[in-house]
Coordinates of C-alpha atoms and ligand atoms in Angstrom, one line a residue:
M1 CA 24.4 110.2 158.8
T2 CA 24.4 107.5 156.2
L3 CA 27.5 105.2 156.1
N4 CA 26.0 103.1 153.3
A5 CA 24.5 105.9 151.2
A6 CA 23.0 104.9 147.8
I7 CA 21.5 105.9 144.6
D8 CA 17.9 104.7 144.9
R9 CA 16.1 103.6 141.8
S10 CA 12.3 103.2 142.3
L11 CA 10.3 101.5 139.6
V12 CA 6.6 101.0 139.3
V13 CA 6.0 97.6 137.6
P14 CA 2.5 96.1 137.3
N15 CA 2.1 92.3 137.6
V16 CA 5.6 91.4 138.8
R17 CA 6.3 87.7 138.4
L18 CA 9.6 86.1 139.4
G19 CA 11.6 84.9 136.5
H20 CA 9.9 87.1 133.9
R21 CA 11.0 90.3 132.0
H22 CA 9.1 93.4 133.0
R23 CA 8.8 97.0 131.7
A24 CA 8.6 99.8 134.3
V25 CA 5.7 102.3 133.7
E26 CA 7.2 104.9 136.0
Q27 CA 10.6 105.4 137.7
T28 CA 12.6 107.9 139.8
T29 CA 16.2 108.1 140.8
L30 CA 17.2 109.9 144.0
A31 CA 20.2 110.0 146.4
G32 CA 19.2 107.7 149.2
G33 CA 20.1 105.6 152.2
K34 CA 18.1 106.1 155.4
G35 CA 20.0 109.1 156.8
V36 CA 19.9 110.9 153.4
N37 CA 16.2 110.4 153.3
V38 CA 15.8 111.8 156.9
A39 CA 17.9 114.8 155.7
R40 CA 15.7 115.3 152.7
T41 CA 12.5 115.3 154.8
L42 CA 14.0 117.6 157.4
K43 CA 15.1 120.0 154.7
T44 CA 11.6 120.0 153.2
L45 CA 10.1 120.7 156.6
G46 CA 12.4 123.7 156.9
Q47 CA 14.8 122.4 159.5
P48 CA 18.5 123.0 159.4
V49 CA 20.3 119.8 158.5
I50 CA 23.6 118.5 157.1
A51 CA 23.8 115.1 155.5
T52 CA 27.1 113.1 156.0
G53 CA 28.5 109.7 155.4
F54 CA 30.6 107.9 152.8
A55 CA 30.5 108.5 149.1
G56 CA 32.6 106.6 146.6
G57 CA 33.2 106.5 142.9
A58 CA 30.9 107.9 140.2
T59 CA 27.8 106.8 142.2
G60 CA 29.2 108.7 145.2
T61 CA 29.6 111.8 143.1
R62 CA 26.0 111.4 141.9
I63 CA 24.8 111.2 145.5
V64 CA 26.6 114.4 146.4
E65 CA 25.6 116.2 143.3
Q66 CA 21.9 115.3 143.7
L67 CA 21.9 116.5 147.4
T68 CA 23.6 119.7 146.4
R69 CA 21.1 120.2 143.5
D70 CA 18.3 119.8 146.0
S71 CA 20.0 122.4 148.3
I72 CA 20.5 119.7 151.0
L73 CA 23.8 120.7 152.8
N74 CA 26.2 117.8 152.7
D75 CA 29.7 116.9 153.8
F76 CA 30.7 113.4 152.9
V77 CA 34.0 111.5 153.2
R78 CA 35.1 110.4 149.7
I79 CA 36.2 106.7 149.7
A80 CA 38.1 104.6 147.2
E81 CA 35.3 102.0 146.5
E82 CA 32.0 102.7 144.7
S83 CA 28.8 103.6 146.6
R84 CA 25.9 101.3 146.0
T85 CA 22.7 101.5 143.9
N86 CA 19.5 100.1 145.4
T87 CA 16.4 99.2 143.4
A88 CA 12.9 99.1 144.8
V89 CA 10.0 97.7 142.7
F90 CA 6.4 98.5 143.4
D91 CA 3.6 96.5 141.9
P92 CA 0.5 98.7 141.9
T93 CA -1.8 95.8 141.2
N94 CA -1.3 94.2 144.6
G95 CA 0.7 96.9 146.6
V96 CA 3.7 94.6 147.0
Q97 CA 7.0 96.3 147.3
T98 CA 10.3 94.4 146.6
E99 CA 13.7 95.9 147.6
L100 CA 17.0 94.8 146.1
N101 CA 19.8 96.4 148.1
E102 CA 23.5 96.1 147.3
R103 CA 25.9 95.4 150.2
G104 CA 27.9 98.6 149.5
P105 CA 31.6 99.4 149.3
A106 CA 34.4 98.2 151.5
V107 CA 35.6 101.0 153.8
A108 CA 39.3 101.2 154.8
P109 CA 40.2 101.8 158.5
G110 CA 41.7 105.2 157.6
E111 CA 38.5 106.2 155.8
L112 CA 36.5 105.3 158.9
E113 CA 38.8 107.3 161.1
L114 CA 38.5 110.4 158.7
F115 CA 34.7 110.0 159.0
R116 CA 34.8 109.9 162.8
D117 CA 36.8 113.2 162.9
K118 CA 34.4 114.8 160.5
L119 CA 31.3 113.7 162.4
L120 CA 32.6 114.9 165.7
Y121 CA 33.5 118.3 164.0
L122 CA 30.1 118.6 162.5
A123 CA 28.4 117.6 165.8
R124 CA 29.9 120.6 167.5
G125 CA 27.3 122.6 165.6
A126 CA 24.4 120.2 166.1
D127 CA 21.8 119.3 168.7
I128 CA 20.8 116.0 167.3
V129 CA 22.5 113.3 165.2
V130 CA 20.7 110.5 163.4
L131 CA 22.7 107.3 162.6
A132 CA 20.8 105.4 160.0
G133 CA 20.9 102.4 157.8
S134 CA 23.0 99.3 157.2
L135 CA 26.8 99.3 157.4
P136 CA 29.1 99.1 154.4
R137 CA 31.6 96.3 154.2
D138 CA 34.5 96.1 156.6
V139 CA 32.9 98.5 159.1
P140 CA 32.6 96.8 162.5
D141 CA 29.1 96.2 163.9
T142 CA 30.1 98.2 167.0
V143 CA 30.6 101.4 164.9
Y144 CA 27.2 103.1 165.8
A145 CA 27.7 102.2 169.5
D146 CA 31.2 103.7 169.5
L147 CA 30.0 106.9 167.7
V148 CA 27.1 107.2 170.3
R149 CA 29.7 107.3 173.1
D150 CA 31.8 109.8 171.2
L151 CA 28.8 112.0 170.4
H152 CA 27.5 111.9 174.0
K153 CA 30.8 113.4 175.1
V154 CA 30.1 116.4 172.9
G155 CA 26.6 116.7 174.3
V156 CA 24.4 115.8 171.3
R157 CA 21.3 113.7 171.4
V158 CA 21.6 110.6 169.2
Y159 CA 18.9 108.6 167.4
A160 CA 19.7 105.3 165.6
D161 CA 17.7 103.6 162.9
T162 CA 19.3 100.3 162.0
D163 CA 18.8 96.6 162.6
G164 CA 20.5 93.4 163.6
E165 CA 23.8 93.4 165.3
P166 CA 24.5 97.2 164.9
L167 CA 21.1 97.8 166.6
R168 CA 21.9 95.4 169.5
H169 CA 25.3 97.2 170.1
V170 CA 23.8 100.7 169.9
L171 CA 21.2 99.8 172.5
R172 CA 23.9 98.8 174.9
A173 CA 25.6 102.1 174.3
E174 CA 22.5 103.9 175.7
V175 CA 21.6 105.7 172.4
D176 CA 18.8 108.3 173.2
G177 CA 16.2 107.0 170.7
V178 CA 15.6 104.2 168.2
A179 CA 12.9 103.8 165.6
P180 CA 12.8 100.2 164.3
N181 CA 9.9 98.8 162.3
Q182 CA 8.0 95.9 163.9
L183 CA 10.1 93.2 162.2
E184 CA 13.4 94.9 163.3
A185 CA 12.1 95.3 166.8
E186 CA 10.9 91.7 167.0
E187 CA 14.3 90.5 165.9
V188 CA 16.2 92.5 168.6
I189 CA 13.7 91.6 171.3
G190 CA 13.7 88.0 170.3
H191 CA 10.0 87.2 169.7
E192 CA 7.1 88.1 167.5
F193 CA 4.5 90.7 168.7
A194 CA 0.9 89.6 168.5
G195 CA -0.5 93.1 169.1
D196 CA -0.2 96.4 171.0
E197 CA 0.3 94.7 174.4
D198 CA 3.4 92.9 173.1
R199 CA 4.6 96.1 171.4
A200 CA 4.1 98.0 174.7
L201 CA 6.1 95.4 176.5
A202 CA 8.9 95.6 173.9
V203 CA 9.2 99.4 174.1
G204 CA 9.2 99.2 177.9
E205 CA 12.1 96.7 177.6
L206 CA 13.9 99.1 175.3
L207 CA 13.4 102.0 177.7
D208 CA 14.8 99.8 180.6
L209 CA 18.1 99.7 178.6
G210 CA 18.5 103.4 179.2
L211 CA 16.8 104.9 176.1
R212 CA 14.7 108.0 176.3
E213 CA 12.5 107.2 173.3
A214 CA 11.7 103.8 171.7
L215 CA 9.4 104.1 168.6
V216 CA 8.2 101.0 166.9
T217 CA 6.9 102.0 163.5
L218 CA 3.8 100.2 162.0
P219 CA 2.0 100.5 158.7
D220 CA -0.8 102.5 160.5
G221 CA 1.3 104.5 163.0
C222 CA 3.6 103.5 165.9
V223 CA 3.9 102.4 169.5
A224 CA 6.1 104.8 171.3
G225 CA 7.7 104.5 174.7
V226 CA 8.8 108.0 175.9
R227 CA 10.5 109.1 179.1
S228 CA 9.1 112.2 180.6
D229 CA 12.3 114.1 179.9
A230 CA 12.5 113.1 176.3
G231 CA 11.1 116.3 174.8
G232 CA 8.6 119.1 175.4
G233 CA 10.7 121.1 177.8
G234 CA 13.5 121.4 175.2
L235 CA 16.5 119.1 174.7
G236 CA 17.8 117.4 177.8
T237 CA 16.3 119.7 180.4
A238 CA 14.2 117.7 182.9
T239 CA 15.5 114.7 184.8
A240 CA 12.3 113.0 186.0
D241 CA 12.0 109.4 185.2
A242 CA 8.4 108.6 184.5
T243 CA 7.6 106.8 181.2
R244 CA 4.6 106.8 179.0
I245 CA 3.6 104.4 176.3
L246 CA 1.5 105.8 173.5
R247 CA -0.2 104.3 170.4
A248 CA -0.5 106.6 167.4
R249 CA -2.8 105.5 164.7
I250 CA -3.9 106.8 161.3
D251 CA -6.5 105.2 159.0
P252 CA -4.6 103.2 156.4
R253 CA -4.7 104.7 152.9
E254 CA -3.9 103.6 149.4
T255 CA -0.1 103.9 149.0
V256 CA 2.0 104.8 146.0
A257 CA 5.2 103.4 147.6
R258 CA 6.2 102.6 151.2
I259 CA 9.9 102.9 150.8
G260 CA 11.4 105.6 153.1
S261 CA 8.2 106.2 155.0
G262 CA 9.9 105.2 158.2
D263 CA 12.6 107.7 157.4
A264 CA 10.0 110.4 156.9
F265 CA 8.4 109.4 160.2
L266 CA 11.7 109.7 162.1
A267 CA 12.5 113.1 160.5
G268 CA 9.0 114.4 161.4
Y269 CA 9.5 113.2 165.0
I270 CA 12.9 114.8 165.3
A271 CA 11.7 118.1 163.7
A272 CA 8.9 118.2 166.3
R273 CA 11.2 117.4 169.2
Y274 CA 13.8 120.0 168.0
E275 CA 10.9 122.5 168.2
G276 CA 10.2 121.3 171.8
R277 CA 6.8 119.9 170.9
P278 CA 5.2 117.5 173.5
D279 CA 4.9 113.7 173.1
E280 CA 1.5 113.6 171.5
D281 CA 2.2 116.4 169.0
A282 CA 5.5 115.0 168.0
L283 CA 3.9 111.6 167.4
R284 CA 1.0 113.1 165.4
F285 CA 3.5 115.0 163.2
A286 CA 5.8 112.0 162.8
V287 CA 2.9 109.7 161.7
A288 CA 1.6 112.3 159.3
C289 CA 5.0 112.6 157.7
G290 CA 5.3 108.8 157.4
A291 CA 1.8 108.6 155.9
D292 CA 2.3 111.4 153.5
A293 CA 5.6 109.8 152.3
T294 CA 3.6 106.7 151.1
Q295 CA 1.8 109.0 148.6
R296 CA 4.9 109.7 146.6
L297 CA 7.4 107.6 144.6
G298 CA 10.9 108.3 146.1
A299 CA 12.0 108.0 149.7
G300 CA 11.8 111.0 152.1
L301 CA 9.5 113.1 149.9
V302 CA 6.8 114.8 151.8
D303 CA 4.5 117.8 151.2
P304 CA 4.4 120.0 154.3
R305 CA 0.8 121.2 153.6
Q306 CA -0.4 117.6 153.4
V307 CA 1.5 116.8 156.6
E308 CA -0.2 119.7 158.3
R309 CA -3.6 118.4 157.3
L310 CA -2.9 114.7 158.0
Q311 CA -1.6 115.3 161.6
H312 CA -5.2 116.1 162.6
E313 CA -6.2 112.6 161.5
V314 CA -3.8 110.9 163.9
E315 CA -5.3 109.4 167.0
I316 CA -3.3 108.9 170.1
E317 CA -4.1 106.5 172.9
A318 CA -2.2 105.8 176.1
L319 CA -1.3 102.1 176.6
A320 CA -0.6 100.6 180.0
R321 CA 2.8 98.9 180.4
P322 CA 2.0 95.2 180.8
D323 CA 3.7 93.4 183.7
D324 CA 6.6 91.6 182.4
Ligands
F1X401 O1 20.3 98.8 153.2 P1 19.8 99.7 154.2 O2 20.8 100.8 154.5 O3 19.2 99.0 155.4 O4 18.5 100.5 153.6 C1 18.7 101.3 152.5 C2 17.4 101.7 151.9 O5 16.7 100.6 151.4 O6 16.6 102.3 152.9 C3 16.0 103.5 152.4 C4 14.6 103.5 152.7 O7 14.3 103.4 154.1 C5 16.4 103.6 150.9 O8 16.7 104.9 150.6 C6 17.7 102.8 150.8 O9 17.9 102.3 149.6

């Protein structure tokens, strides 16, 4: 689910200098926004998925048409204002990535209500819902939290990938899982993490709020806090309450672009959980998806054969939960 869907333009521009004119040497244009990217990866991995959210104006039509062209099932609410276009610039000379994201359209209360009805209808045929990305204008910061409560009533598992206030609210609504990057996690926890010990402490704190899975993504993998009933035995089966904290690591590689690698990571994790794979396997698969996504220009693009190969390169280590 992507409330603030976008057309993503990705440009490769060598030697970027602020205040200068540049020529792109390569470019791609894809339907985007974090939930759209998650859907693209899931589709590529052969998992059943429907992308939903808001689409407005000519840009919204383009988002829907691109998804349909790529055979990604979609069901968006059409809105009056125009969907956004985001631009990411990659400088291959130093690996620096710069993102310029528009705020997005204003959404009227009636449009939000229509969306809520649609989501709850679609959720009746789903096991897992992913709420991802920033919010468009005029949508309250509590929207993800409200939707989590609604979705729990229909019995689906909900993951959220967002930041700032919407993340704070969704944590209080006992969302099942979150996957912030380190910066987003530091912001919500309230201090910087110096290393894995701090990250372990942070995912422990997130689990204490009632989450089943807290995944802090890192350039070389992730630190994951997982309750013992989070996966493995199928969705929502066991009730035991033990938690594990795991560090998954892959050797860093040269990247083409990092945009959307966190979305590919989350899609890989969800695909593995949907198949009932245990903690370590799910994390290996997720990190492999995230790493493979950095080898391509365009968010959410993975090659399943490469993912298969890369997952054997992921090392997993159990971390102790530090005393708080
Ligand atoms: O502005 P948001 O919603 O936080 O992020 C949107 C975005 O930058 O994230 C994706 C990559 O993760 C891109 O497809 C998209 O343009």
